[in-house]
Amino acid sequence: MTNIELCDIGMIGLGVMGRNLLLNMADHGFKVAGYDKDKSKVDSLLTDAKEQGKVFGATTILDFMKLLKKPHKLIMLVPAGAPVDSAINEFIPYLEKGDLIIDAGNSHFKDTDIRTQRLSEQGFHFMGVGISGGEEGARHGPSIMPGGSLAAYDTVRSIFEAVAAKVNGAPCVAYLGRASCGHYVKMVHNGIEYGIMQLIAETYDFMKRALGFNNQQLHDIYKKWNEEKLNSYLIEITSLIFDKRDEDKNQFLIDEIVPIAKQNGTGMWTSQSAMELQIPVPTIDLAVAMRDLSVLAKQREAASMLYSRPIKIIDSTEHADFLNHLQDALFNAMLVVYAQGMALLASASQKYAYQLDLSTIANIWRGGCIIRAELLNEIAAAFHLMRELPNCLLNPNLSKKVMATQESLRKIVAKAAEVGIPTPALMVTLSYLDAYRSAWLPANLIQAQRDYFGAHTYERIDAKGTFHTKW
Ligand code: 6PG
């Protein structure tokens, strides 16, 4: 085959995400090749490829590379960590100067910096690209968060723009900056995802155990919420989950699932990065902590005996009121968790010189990704109005929305504390909001204590300089 007849891009790793993304590319007219050592994966790719003549496969690197146009463009969708380095190392002997490797998995941004440096020293381009939307998104339109050199991005721009989800015709992909910022932005996306999932779980718990709602009612409520201001992918799938029956037993599947939440690390990385940058993201921290607490099932079992306190059921005459408050409380908290994530991005942009455009990021999150939500339109508008906004809670339009719903968040948090339903993410979100909107905080006492026991000094309101007192 001549170069022009060869494949535009090759996929390393034909797991579900890799395979689906490749098929998506073929749907859009690109000629693609997939590589996997596992022959059954290559065979199933070729079987699924309805675009005859567009999809090719190979089980050896040599055969795979022969299928690709030069300079070679390779995209990897393999698990983060060691598998990424192994894949890179396996391919290096087959690469030529000017070739491009794209890591489209959930890699840690610091690893991406190291890999970029290492590969560029050998004459190769490297891109860190966040892809969100799960299996379905990869197949029919994900949100794509690319980082790398602009020159490298330009060689794959047409592919990414074609396969990405579209919102009002605009593709949910945009060049974000140097390599590691693609993975940084995806990491924060996942941190926000953890926060929203935990907040939704708390509303579920409140409705199930304090209001006594059944799965059918939960399905109906989340469905209604999805049609109103909470319109978002995570609310939509929550509604569908409560409608799903276990085919064998004709019971609701949700009640058959062990209530222990697993994680792959991206939420924790978001919290760790936020701690390093000293930007508070307490709702995300809490969401990670609650997954960790869910794992301690045996301890919680024992503690449930020691600390037994029955949950007080809320009277049915109050249900309608509490439902309205819950909807507003969740809206408020969701807005605040986006604000926390965006504030982290704003800080990382400065610290790592990413020069992120937060309005663009909010825009490309409006479709395809797990945290897509109608609310992102207004978040994008806030950053469009003021590019350097450190926190979108300072935007007047968003502040009106927060003010209009904050009393509901207070009502839910207070009631949850009274009846004994754990709603730590809702609670911490409210406290974050109260602290953020407080011009005064009791940190003067902390400074006094630090000076008292450690002579750490303090600053004064009425004089310049640093002071120490013999307390
Ligand atoms: C996405 C998802 C995806 C993955 C999460 C799950 O954007 O498509 O975020 O990346 O499903 O990483 O993360 P946990 O396994 O940590 O919940």
CSV table of C-alpha atoms and ligand atoms in Angstrom, one decimal:
chain,number,residue,atom,x,y,z
A,1,MET,CA,0.0,0.0,0.0
A,2,THR,CA,1.2,3.6,-0.6
A,3,ASN,CA,1.3,6.0,2.4
A,4,ILE,CA,-1.9,7.5,1.3
A,5,GLU,CA,-3.7,4.2,1.4
A,6,LEU,CA,-2.4,3.3,4.8
A,7,CYS,CA,-4.2,3.9,8.2
A,8,ASP,CA,-4.5,7.3,9.7
A,9,ILE,CA,-4.0,6.2,13.2
A,10,GLY,CA,-3.4,3.1,15.2
A,11,MET,CA,-4.8,2.0,18.6
A,12,ILE,CA,-2.6,0.2,21.1
A,13,GLY,CA,-4.9,-1.9,23.4
A,14,LEU,CA,-8.3,-3.2,22.2
A,15,GLY,CA,-10.1,-3.2,25.5
A,16,VAL,CA,-13.7,-1.9,25.3
A,17,MET,CA,-12.7,1.8,25.3
A,18,GLY,CA,-9.9,1.4,22.7
A,19,ARG,CA,-12.1,-0.7,20.4
A,20,ASN,CA,-15.1,1.6,20.7
A,21,LEU,CA,-13.0,4.7,20.0
A,22,LEU,CA,-11.4,3.1,16.9
A,23,LEU,CA,-14.9,2.1,15.6
A,24,ASN,CA,-16.1,5.7,16.2
A,25,MET,CA,-13.1,6.9,14.1
A,26,ALA,CA,-14.0,4.5,11.3
A,27,ASP,CA,-17.6,5.7,11.4
A,28,HIS,CA,-16.3,9.1,10.6
A,29,GLY,CA,-14.3,7.9,7.6
A,30,PHE,CA,-10.8,7.5,9.0
A,31,LYS,CA,-8.8,4.4,8.2
A,32,VAL,CA,-7.7,2.8,11.5
A,33,ALA,CA,-5.7,-0.1,12.8
A,34,GLY,CA,-5.9,-1.8,16.1
A,35,TYR,CA,-3.2,-3.7,17.9
A,36,ASP,CA,-3.6,-6.2,20.7
A,37,LYS,CA,-1.5,-9.3,21.6
A,38,ASP,CA,-4.8,-11.1,22.3
A,39,LYS,CA,-5.9,-12.4,18.9
A,40,SER,CA,-9.6,-12.7,20.1
A,41,LYS,CA,-9.7,-8.9,20.7
A,42,VAL,CA,-8.4,-8.2,17.2
A,43,ASP,CA,-10.8,-10.7,15.7
A,44,SER,CA,-13.8,-9.2,17.5
A,45,LEU,CA,-12.7,-5.7,16.4
A,46,LEU,CA,-12.7,-6.8,12.8
A,47,THR,CA,-16.1,-8.5,13.2
A,48,ASP,CA,-17.6,-5.4,14.7
A,49,ALA,CA,-16.2,-3.1,12.0
A,50,LYS,CA,-19.2,-2.5,9.9
A,51,GLU,CA,-17.2,0.1,7.8
A,52,GLN,CA,-15.6,-2.5,5.5
A,53,GLY,CA,-12.1,-1.4,4.3
A,54,LYS,CA,-11.7,1.1,7.1
A,55,VAL,CA,-10.6,-1.1,10.1
A,56,PHE,CA,-7.5,-3.3,10.2
A,57,GLY,CA,-5.9,-5.3,13.0
A,58,ALA,CA,-2.6,-6.9,14.0
A,59,THR,CA,-1.3,-9.0,16.8
A,60,THR,CA,2.4,-8.1,16.3
A,61,ILE,CA,3.9,-4.7,16.5
A,62,LEU,CA,5.7,-5.1,13.3
A,63,ASP,CA,2.6,-6.0,11.3
A,64,PHE,CA,0.7,-3.2,13.1
A,65,MET,CA,3.3,-0.5,12.2
A,66,LYS,CA,3.2,-1.6,8.6
A,67,LEU,CA,-0.5,-0.7,8.5
A,68,LEU,CA,0.1,2.9,9.5
A,69,LYS,CA,0.9,6.1,7.6
A,70,LYS,CA,4.1,7.9,8.4
A,71,PRO,CA,4.8,9.7,10.6
A,72,HIS,CA,3.1,7.1,12.7
A,73,LYS,CA,0.3,8.2,15.0
A,74,LEU,CA,-0.4,5.8,17.9
A,75,ILE,CA,-3.0,6.2,20.5
A,76,MET,CA,-3.0,4.1,23.7
A,77,LEU,CA,-5.9,3.3,25.9
A,78,VAL,CA,-4.3,1.1,28.6
A,79,PRO,CA,-4.6,1.1,32.4
A,80,ALA,CA,-2.7,4.0,34.1
A,81,GLY,CA,0.7,3.4,35.6
A,82,ALA,CA,3.2,0.6,34.7
A,83,PRO,CA,1.2,-0.6,31.6
A,84,VAL,CA,1.6,2.8,29.9
A,85,ASP,CA,5.4,2.6,30.4
A,86,SER,CA,5.5,-1.0,29.2
A,87,ALA,CA,3.5,-0.2,26.1
A,88,ILE,CA,5.8,2.8,25.3
A,89,ASN,CA,8.9,0.8,25.9
A,90,GLU,CA,7.6,-2.0,23.6
A,91,PHE,CA,6.9,0.4,20.8
A,92,ILE,CA,10.1,2.6,21.0
A,93,PRO,CA,12.2,0.2,18.9
A,94,TYR,CA,9.6,0.5,16.1
A,95,LEU,CA,9.2,4.3,16.1
A,96,GLU,CA,10.8,6.8,13.8
A,97,LYS,CA,11.7,10.4,14.6
A,98,GLY,CA,8.7,12.6,14.4
A,99,ASP,CA,6.2,9.8,15.4
A,100,LEU,CA,3.4,10.7,17.8
A,101,ILE,CA,2.3,8.6,20.8
A,102,ILE,CA,-1.0,9.6,22.5
A,103,ASP,CA,-1.8,8.4,26.0
A,104,ALA,CA,-5.5,8.6,26.2
A,105,GLY,CA,-5.9,6.8,29.5
A,106,ASN,CA,-6.3,8.2,33.0
A,107,SER,CA,-2.6,8.7,33.7
A,108,HIS,CA,-1.3,10.8,36.5
A,109,PHE,CA,-0.3,14.3,35.1
A,110,LYS,CA,3.2,14.1,36.7
A,111,ASP,CA,3.9,10.8,34.9
A,112,THR,CA,2.8,12.5,31.6
A,113,ASP,CA,5.4,15.3,32.2
A,114,ILE,CA,8.1,12.7,32.7
A,115,ARG,CA,7.1,10.7,29.6
A,116,THR,CA,6.9,13.8,27.5
A,117,GLN,CA,10.4,14.8,28.4
A,118,ARG,CA,11.8,11.3,27.9
A,119,LEU,CA,10.2,10.8,24.5
A,120,SER,CA,11.0,14.3,23.2
A,121,GLU,CA,14.7,13.7,24.0
A,122,GLN,CA,14.4,10.7,21.6
A,123,GLY,CA,12.7,12.8,18.9
A,124,PHE,CA,9.1,11.6,19.4
A,125,HIS,CA,6.0,13.6,20.1
A,126,PHE,CA,3.8,12.7,23.1
A,127,MET,CA,0.3,13.8,24.0
A,128,GLY,CA,-1.7,13.3,27.2
A,129,VAL,CA,-5.3,13.2,26.4
A,130,GLY,CA,-8.3,12.8,28.8
A,131,ILE,CA,-11.2,11.0,27.3
A,132,SER,CA,-14.5,10.9,29.2
A,133,GLY,CA,-17.8,9.2,28.5
A,134,GLY,CA,-17.2,5.6,29.3
A,135,GLU,CA,-17.9,2.9,26.7
A,136,GLU,CA,-20.9,4.6,25.2
A,137,GLY,CA,-19.1,7.9,24.9
A,138,ALA,CA,-16.0,6.3,23.2
A,139,ARG,CA,-18.3,4.6,20.7
A,140,HIS,CA,-20.6,7.5,19.9
A,141,GLY,CA,-19.0,10.8,21.0
A,142,PRO,CA,-16.8,11.4,24.1
A,143,SER,CA,-15.5,14.6,25.5
A,144,ILE,CA,-11.8,14.9,24.7
A,145,MET,CA,-9.3,16.9,26.7
A,146,PRO,CA,-6.0,17.0,24.7
A,147,GLY,CA,-2.7,18.2,25.9
A,148,GLY,CA,0.6,18.3,23.9
A,149,SER,CA,2.4,20.5,21.5
A,150,LEU,CA,0.1,22.4,19.2
A,151,ALA,CA,2.0,21.0,16.2
A,152,ALA,CA,1.3,17.4,17.4
A,153,TYR,CA,-2.4,18.3,18.1
A,154,ASP,CA,-2.8,19.7,14.6
A,155,THR,CA,-2.0,16.3,13.1
A,156,VAL,CA,-4.9,14.6,15.0
A,157,ARG,CA,-7.3,17.6,15.3
A,158,SER,CA,-9.5,16.5,12.5
A,159,ILE,CA,-9.9,13.0,14.0
A,160,PHE,CA,-10.7,14.3,17.5
A,161,GLU,CA,-13.1,16.9,16.2
A,162,ALA,CA,-14.9,14.3,14.1
A,163,VAL,CA,-15.3,11.7,16.9
A,164,ALA,CA,-16.1,14.0,19.8
A,165,ALA,CA,-19.6,14.6,21.1
A,166,LYS,CA,-21.3,17.7,19.7
A,167,VAL,CA,-23.2,20.4,21.5
A,168,ASN,CA,-25.1,22.6,19.1
A,169,GLY,CA,-22.8,21.4,16.4
A,170,ALA,CA,-19.6,22.3,18.3
A,171,PRO,CA,-17.3,19.4,19.1
A,172,CYS,CA,-16.5,18.7,22.8
A,173,VAL,CA,-12.8,18.9,22.3
A,174,ALA,CA,-10.3,21.8,22.3
A,175,TYR,CA,-6.6,22.1,22.5
A,176,LEU,CA,-5.9,22.8,26.1
A,177,GLY,CA,-2.1,23.2,26.4
A,178,ARG,CA,1.1,21.2,27.0
A,179,ALA,CA,0.9,17.5,27.4
A,180,SER,CA,0.2,17.0,31.1
A,181,CYS,CA,-2.6,19.5,31.2
A,182,GLY,CA,-4.9,17.1,29.3
A,183,HIS,CA,-4.5,14.6,32.1
A,184,TYR,CA,-4.7,17.3,34.8
A,185,VAL,CA,-8.1,18.5,33.4
A,186,LYS,CA,-9.3,14.9,33.1
A,187,MET,CA,-8.2,14.2,36.7
A,188,VAL,CA,-10.2,17.2,38.0
A,189,HIS,CA,-13.2,16.1,35.8
A,190,ASN,CA,-13.1,12.8,37.7
A,191,GLY,CA,-12.8,14.6,41.1
A,192,ILE,CA,-15.9,16.5,40.3
A,193,GLU,CA,-17.5,13.3,39.2
A,194,TYR,CA,-16.7,11.7,42.6
A,195,GLY,CA,-18.2,14.8,44.3
A,196,ILE,CA,-21.5,14.7,42.3
A,197,MET,CA,-21.9,11.0,42.7
A,198,GLN,CA,-21.5,11.2,46.5
A,199,LEU,CA,-24.0,14.1,46.6
A,200,ILE,CA,-26.5,12.2,44.6
A,201,ALA,CA,-26.0,9.1,46.8
A,202,GLU,CA,-26.8,11.2,49.9
A,203,THR,CA,-30.1,12.4,48.4
A,204,TYR,CA,-30.9,8.8,47.6
A,205,ASP,CA,-30.2,7.8,51.3
A,206,PHE,CA,-32.3,10.7,52.5
A,207,MET,CA,-35.2,9.7,50.4
A,208,LYS,CA,-34.9,6.0,51.0
A,209,ARG,CA,-34.3,6.0,54.8
A,210,ALA,CA,-35.8,9.3,56.0
A,211,LEU,CA,-38.7,9.6,53.6
A,212,GLY,CA,-39.2,5.8,53.1
A,213,PHE,CA,-39.4,6.0,49.3
A,214,ASN,CA,-39.2,2.9,47.1
A,215,ASN,CA,-37.3,2.4,43.9
A,216,GLN,CA,-40.2,3.3,41.7
A,217,GLN,CA,-40.6,6.7,43.5
A,218,LEU,CA,-36.8,7.3,43.3
A,219,HIS,CA,-36.9,6.6,39.6
A,220,ASP,CA,-39.7,9.1,39.1
A,221,ILE,CA,-38.1,11.8,41.2
A,222,TYR,CA,-34.7,11.6,39.6
A,223,LYS,CA,-36.4,11.5,36.2
A,224,LYS,CA,-38.3,14.7,37.0
A,225,TRP,CA,-35.2,16.4,38.4
A,226,ASN,CA,-33.4,15.5,35.2
A,227,GLU,CA,-36.1,17.4,33.2
A,228,GLU,CA,-35.6,20.5,35.4
A,229,LYS,CA,-32.6,22.5,36.6
A,230,LEU,CA,-30.6,19.4,37.6
A,231,ASN,CA,-30.5,18.2,34.0
A,232,SER,CA,-27.3,16.1,33.7
A,233,TYR,CA,-26.0,12.7,32.7
A,234,LEU,CA,-25.4,11.5,36.3
A,235,ILE,CA,-29.0,12.4,37.3
A,236,GLU,CA,-30.3,10.7,34.2
A,237,ILE,CA,-28.5,7.4,34.8
A,238,THR,CA,-29.5,7.5,38.4
A,239,SER,CA,-33.1,7.6,37.4
A,240,LEU,CA,-32.6,4.7,35.0
A,241,ILE,CA,-30.7,2.7,37.6
A,242,PHE,CA,-33.7,2.8,40.0
A,243,ASP,CA,-35.9,1.3,37.2
A,244,LYS,CA,-33.6,-1.7,36.4
A,245,ARG,CA,-34.8,-5.1,37.5
A,246,ASP,CA,-32.6,-8.1,38.0
A,247,GLU,CA,-33.8,-10.3,35.1
A,248,ASP,CA,-33.5,-13.7,37.1
A,249,LYS,CA,-35.2,-12.6,40.3
A,250,ASN,CA,-37.5,-9.8,39.1
A,251,GLN,CA,-36.2,-7.7,41.9
A,252,PHE,CA,-34.7,-4.2,41.6
A,253,LEU,CA,-31.0,-4.7,40.8
A,254,ILE,CA,-29.9,-1.7,42.9
A,255,ASP,CA,-30.9,-3.7,46.1
A,256,GLU,CA,-28.7,-6.6,45.0
A,257,ILE,CA,-25.5,-4.5,44.8
A,258,VAL,CA,-23.0,-4.7,47.6
A,259,PRO,CA,-22.8,-1.1,49.1
A,260,ILE,CA,-19.0,-0.8,48.9
A,261,ALA,CA,-17.6,1.7,46.5
A,262,LYS,CA,-14.4,1.0,44.5
A,263,GLN,CA,-12.1,3.6,43.0
A,264,ASN,CA,-9.2,3.8,40.5
A,265,GLY,CA,-7.5,6.7,42.1
A,266,THR,CA,-8.3,9.8,40.1
A,267,GLY,CA,-10.5,11.3,42.8
A,268,MET,CA,-7.8,10.8,45.4
A,269,TRP,CA,-5.2,12.4,43.0
A,270,THR,CA,-7.5,15.4,42.7
A,271,SER,CA,-7.6,15.8,46.5
A,272,GLN,CA,-3.8,15.3,46.7
A,273,SER,CA,-3.2,17.9,44.1
A,274,ALA,CA,-5.6,20.3,45.7
A,275,MET,CA,-3.7,19.8,49.0
A,276,GLU,CA,-0.4,20.5,47.3
A,277,LEU,CA,-1.7,23.6,45.7
A,278,GLN,CA,-3.5,24.6,48.9
A,279,ILE,CA,-6.9,25.0,47.2
A,280,PRO,CA,-9.8,23.7,49.2
A,281,VAL,CA,-12.0,21.1,47.5
A,282,PRO,CA,-13.7,19.6,50.5
A,283,THR,CA,-16.6,18.1,48.7
A,284,ILE,CA,-14.2,16.1,46.5
A,285,ASP,CA,-12.1,15.1,49.6
A,286,LEU,CA,-15.2,14.0,51.3
A,287,ALA,CA,-16.4,11.9,48.4
A,288,VAL,CA,-13.1,10.0,48.4
A,289,ALA,CA,-13.3,9.6,52.2
A,290,MET,CA,-16.9,8.2,51.9
A,291,ARG,CA,-15.8,5.6,49.3
A,292,ASP,CA,-13.0,4.6,51.8
A,293,LEU,CA,-15.5,4.5,54.7
A,294,SER,CA,-17.9,2.3,52.6
A,295,VAL,CA,-15.1,-0.3,52.4
A,296,LEU,CA,-14.8,-0.6,56.2
A,297,ALA,CA,-18.0,-2.6,56.2
A,298,LYS,CA,-17.1,-4.9,59.1
A,299,GLN,CA,-16.2,-2.0,61.4
A,300,ARG,CA,-19.4,-0.2,60.5
A,301,GLU,CA,-21.3,-3.4,61.2
A,302,ALA,CA,-19.8,-3.5,64.7
A,303,ALA,CA,-20.3,0.3,65.3
A,304,SER,CA,-23.9,0.0,64.2
A,305,MET,CA,-24.5,-2.1,67.4
A,306,LEU,CA,-22.5,0.2,69.7
A,307,TYR,CA,-24.0,3.4,68.4
A,308,SER,CA,-27.5,2.2,67.6
A,309,ARG,CA,-29.9,5.1,67.0
A,310,PRO,CA,-32.9,4.4,64.8
A,311,ILE,CA,-33.4,6.7,61.9
A,312,LYS,CA,-36.5,9.0,62.5
A,313,ILE,CA,-38.9,8.7,59.6
A,314,ILE,CA,-40.1,12.1,58.3
A,315,ASP,CA,-43.9,12.4,58.3
A,316,SER,CA,-45.5,12.1,54.9
A,317,THR,CA,-47.2,15.5,55.3
A,318,GLU,CA,-43.7,17.0,55.0
A,319,HIS,CA,-42.5,15.0,52.0
A,320,ALA,CA,-43.4,17.4,49.3
A,321,ASP,CA,-41.6,20.2,51.1
A,322,PHE,CA,-38.5,18.1,51.7
A,323,LEU,CA,-38.4,17.0,48.0
A,324,ASN,CA,-38.3,20.6,46.9
A,325,HIS,CA,-35.6,21.3,49.3
A,326,LEU,CA,-33.6,18.2,48.3
A,327,GLN,CA,-33.7,19.2,44.7
A,328,ASP,CA,-32.5,22.7,45.4
A,329,ALA,CA,-29.9,21.5,47.9
A,330,LEU,CA,-28.5,19.1,45.3
A,331,PHE,CA,-28.4,21.8,42.7
A,332,ASN,CA,-26.6,24.2,45.1
A,333,ALA,CA,-24.1,21.5,46.1
A,334,MET,CA,-23.5,20.5,42.5
A,335,LEU,CA,-22.8,24.0,41.5
A,336,VAL,CA,-20.4,24.4,44.4
A,337,VAL,CA,-18.5,21.2,43.6
A,338,TYR,CA,-18.0,22.4,40.0
A,339,ALA,CA,-16.8,25.7,41.5
A,340,GLN,CA,-14.3,23.8,43.7
A,341,GLY,CA,-13.0,21.9,40.7
A,342,MET,CA,-12.7,24.9,38.5
A,343,ALA,CA,-10.9,26.8,41.3
A,344,LEU,CA,-8.4,24.0,41.4
A,345,LEU,CA,-7.9,24.2,37.7
A,346,ALA,CA,-7.4,28.0,38.0
A,347,SER,CA,-4.7,27.5,40.5
A,348,ALA,CA,-3.0,24.6,38.7
A,349,SER,CA,-3.0,26.7,35.5
A,350,GLN,CA,-0.8,29.3,37.3
A,351,LYS,CA,1.3,26.9,39.2
A,352,TYR,CA,2.1,24.7,36.2
A,353,ALA,CA,1.9,27.5,33.6
A,354,TYR,CA,-0.8,25.6,31.8
A,355,GLN,CA,-2.6,28.8,30.6
A,356,LEU,CA,-5.9,26.9,30.8
A,357,ASP,CA,-9.0,28.6,29.4
A,358,LEU,CA,-11.7,27.6,32.0
A,359,SER,CA,-14.5,28.7,29.7
A,360,THR,CA,-13.3,26.3,27.0
A,361,ILE,CA,-13.0,23.5,29.5
A,362,ALA,CA,-16.6,24.0,30.8
A,363,ASN,CA,-17.7,24.1,27.2
A,364,ILE,CA,-16.1,20.8,26.2
A,365,TRP,CA,-17.6,19.2,29.4
A,366,ARG,CA,-21.1,20.1,28.2
A,367,GLY,CA,-21.4,16.9,26.1
A,368,GLY,CA,-20.0,13.4,26.0
A,369,CYS,CA,-18.5,13.3,29.4
A,370,ILE,CA,-19.7,11.9,32.7
A,371,ILE,CA,-20.1,15.3,34.4
A,372,ARG,CA,-22.1,16.9,31.5
A,373,ALA,CA,-24.8,19.1,32.8
A,374,GLU,CA,-26.9,22.0,31.8
A,375,LEU,CA,-25.4,24.0,34.5
A,376,LEU,CA,-22.0,24.0,32.7
A,377,ASN,CA,-23.4,26.5,30.2
A,378,GLU,CA,-23.6,29.2,32.9
A,379,ILE,CA,-20.2,28.1,34.4
A,380,ALA,CA,-18.7,28.5,30.9
A,381,ALA,CA,-20.3,31.9,30.6
A,382,ALA,CA,-18.9,33.0,34.0
A,383,PHE,CA,-15.4,32.3,32.8
A,384,HIS,CA,-16.0,33.8,29.4
A,385,LEU,CA,-17.0,37.0,31.1
A,386,MET,CA,-13.9,37.0,33.3
A,387,ARG,CA,-11.1,34.7,32.2
A,388,GLU,CA,-9.1,35.2,35.4
A,389,LEU,CA,-11.9,34.5,37.9
A,390,PRO,CA,-10.3,32.5,40.7
A,391,ASN,CA,-13.6,30.9,41.7
A,392,CYS,CA,-16.9,31.0,39.8
A,393,LEU,CA,-18.8,31.5,43.0
A,394,LEU,CA,-17.7,35.1,42.6
A,395,ASN,CA,-19.8,35.4,39.4
A,396,PRO,CA,-22.9,37.5,40.0
A,397,ASN,CA,-25.2,35.2,38.0
A,398,LEU,CA,-24.0,32.0,39.7
A,399,SER,CA,-24.1,33.7,43.1
A,400,LYS,CA,-27.8,34.5,42.6
A,401,LYS,CA,-28.4,30.8,41.9
A,402,VAL,CA,-26.5,29.8,45.0
A,403,MET,CA,-28.3,32.3,47.2
A,404,ALA,CA,-31.7,31.2,45.8
A,405,THR,CA,-31.0,27.5,46.9
A,406,GLN,CA,-28.8,27.8,50.0
A,407,GLU,CA,-31.7,27.8,52.5
A,408,SER,CA,-32.8,24.5,51.1
A,409,LEU,CA,-29.3,23.1,51.6
A,410,ARG,CA,-29.5,24.3,55.2
A,411,LYS,CA,-32.9,22.7,55.7
A,412,ILE,CA,-31.7,19.3,54.4
A,413,VAL,CA,-28.4,19.3,56.3
A,414,ALA,CA,-30.2,20.2,59.5
A,415,LYS,CA,-32.9,17.6,59.1
A,416,ALA,CA,-30.4,14.9,58.1
A,417,ALA,CA,-28.4,15.6,61.3
A,418,GLU,CA,-31.6,15.5,63.3
A,419,VAL,CA,-32.9,12.2,61.9
A,420,GLY,CA,-29.5,10.6,61.6
A,421,ILE,CA,-28.9,10.2,57.9
A,422,PRO,CA,-25.2,10.7,57.0
A,423,THR,CA,-25.0,13.6,54.5
A,424,PRO,CA,-21.3,14.6,54.9
A,425,ALA,CA,-20.8,15.9,51.3
A,426,LEU,CA,-23.9,18.1,51.5
A,427,MET,CA,-22.8,19.3,55.0
A,428,VAL,CA,-19.2,20.0,54.0
A,429,THR,CA,-20.4,21.8,50.9
A,430,LEU,CA,-22.6,24.1,53.0
A,431,SER,CA,-19.8,24.7,55.4
A,432,TYR,CA,-17.4,25.5,52.6
A,433,LEU,CA,-20.0,27.9,51.2
A,434,ASP,CA,-20.5,29.5,54.6
A,435,ALA,CA,-16.7,29.8,55.1
A,436,TYR,CA,-16.1,31.1,51.5
A,437,ARG,CA,-18.7,33.8,51.9
A,438,SER,CA,-17.5,34.8,55.3
A,439,ALA,CA,-15.2,37.9,55.3
A,440,TRP,CA,-14.1,37.0,58.8
A,441,LEU,CA,-12.9,33.6,59.9
A,442,PRO,CA,-11.6,32.6,63.4
A,443,ALA,CA,-8.1,32.1,62.0
A,444,ASN,CA,-6.8,34.9,64.3
A,445,LEU,CA,-7.1,32.4,67.1
A,446,ILE,CA,-5.1,29.8,65.2
A,447,GLN,CA,-2.4,32.4,64.6
A,448,ALA,CA,-2.4,33.3,68.3
A,449,GLN,CA,-2.1,29.7,69.3
A,450,ARG,CA,0.7,29.1,66.9
A,451,ASP,CA,2.5,32.1,68.3
A,452,TYR,CA,1.8,31.0,71.9
A,453,PHE,CA,3.3,27.5,71.6
A,454,GLY,CA,5.7,27.9,68.8
A,455,ALA,CA,6.7,31.6,68.5
A,456,HIS,CA,5.5,31.4,64.8
A,457,THR,CA,4.6,35.1,64.9
A,458,TYR,CA,1.5,36.8,63.6
A,459,GLU,CA,0.5,39.9,61.6
A,460,ARG,CA,-1.7,42.7,63.1
A,461,ILE,CA,-4.7,44.5,61.7
A,462,ASP,CA,-3.5,47.8,63.1
A,463,ALA,CA,0.2,47.7,62.2
A,464,LYS,CA,2.6,46.4,59.5
A,465,GLY,CA,5.2,43.7,60.2
A,466,THR,CA,5.3,40.4,62.1
A,467,PHE,CA,4.9,40.2,65.8
A,468,HIS,CA,5.6,37.8,68.6
A,469,THR,CA,4.1,38.0,72.1
A,470,LYS,CA,5.4,36.5,75.4
A,471,TRP,CA,1.9,35.0,76.1
B,1,6PG,C1,-15.0,8.9,32.4
B,1,6PG,C2,-14.9,8.2,33.7
B,1,6PG,C3,-13.9,7.1,33.6
B,1,6PG,C4,-13.9,6.1,34.7
B,1,6PG,C5,-13.6,6.7,36.0
B,1,6PG,C6,-14.1,5.8,37.1
B,1,6PG,O1,-14.8,10.1,32.5
B,1,6PG,O2,-15.4,8.3,31.4
B,1,6PG,O3,-14.5,9.1,34.7
B,1,6PG,O4,-12.6,7.7,33.5
B,1,6PG,O5,-15.1,5.5,34.6
B,1,6PG,O6,-12.2,6.8,36.1
B,1,6PG,O7,-13.3,6.1,38.2
B,1,6PG,P1,-13.3,5.3,39.5
B,1,6PG,O8,-13.1,3.8,39.1
B,1,6PG,O9,-12.2,5.8,40.3
B,1,6PG,O10,-14.7,5.5,40.1
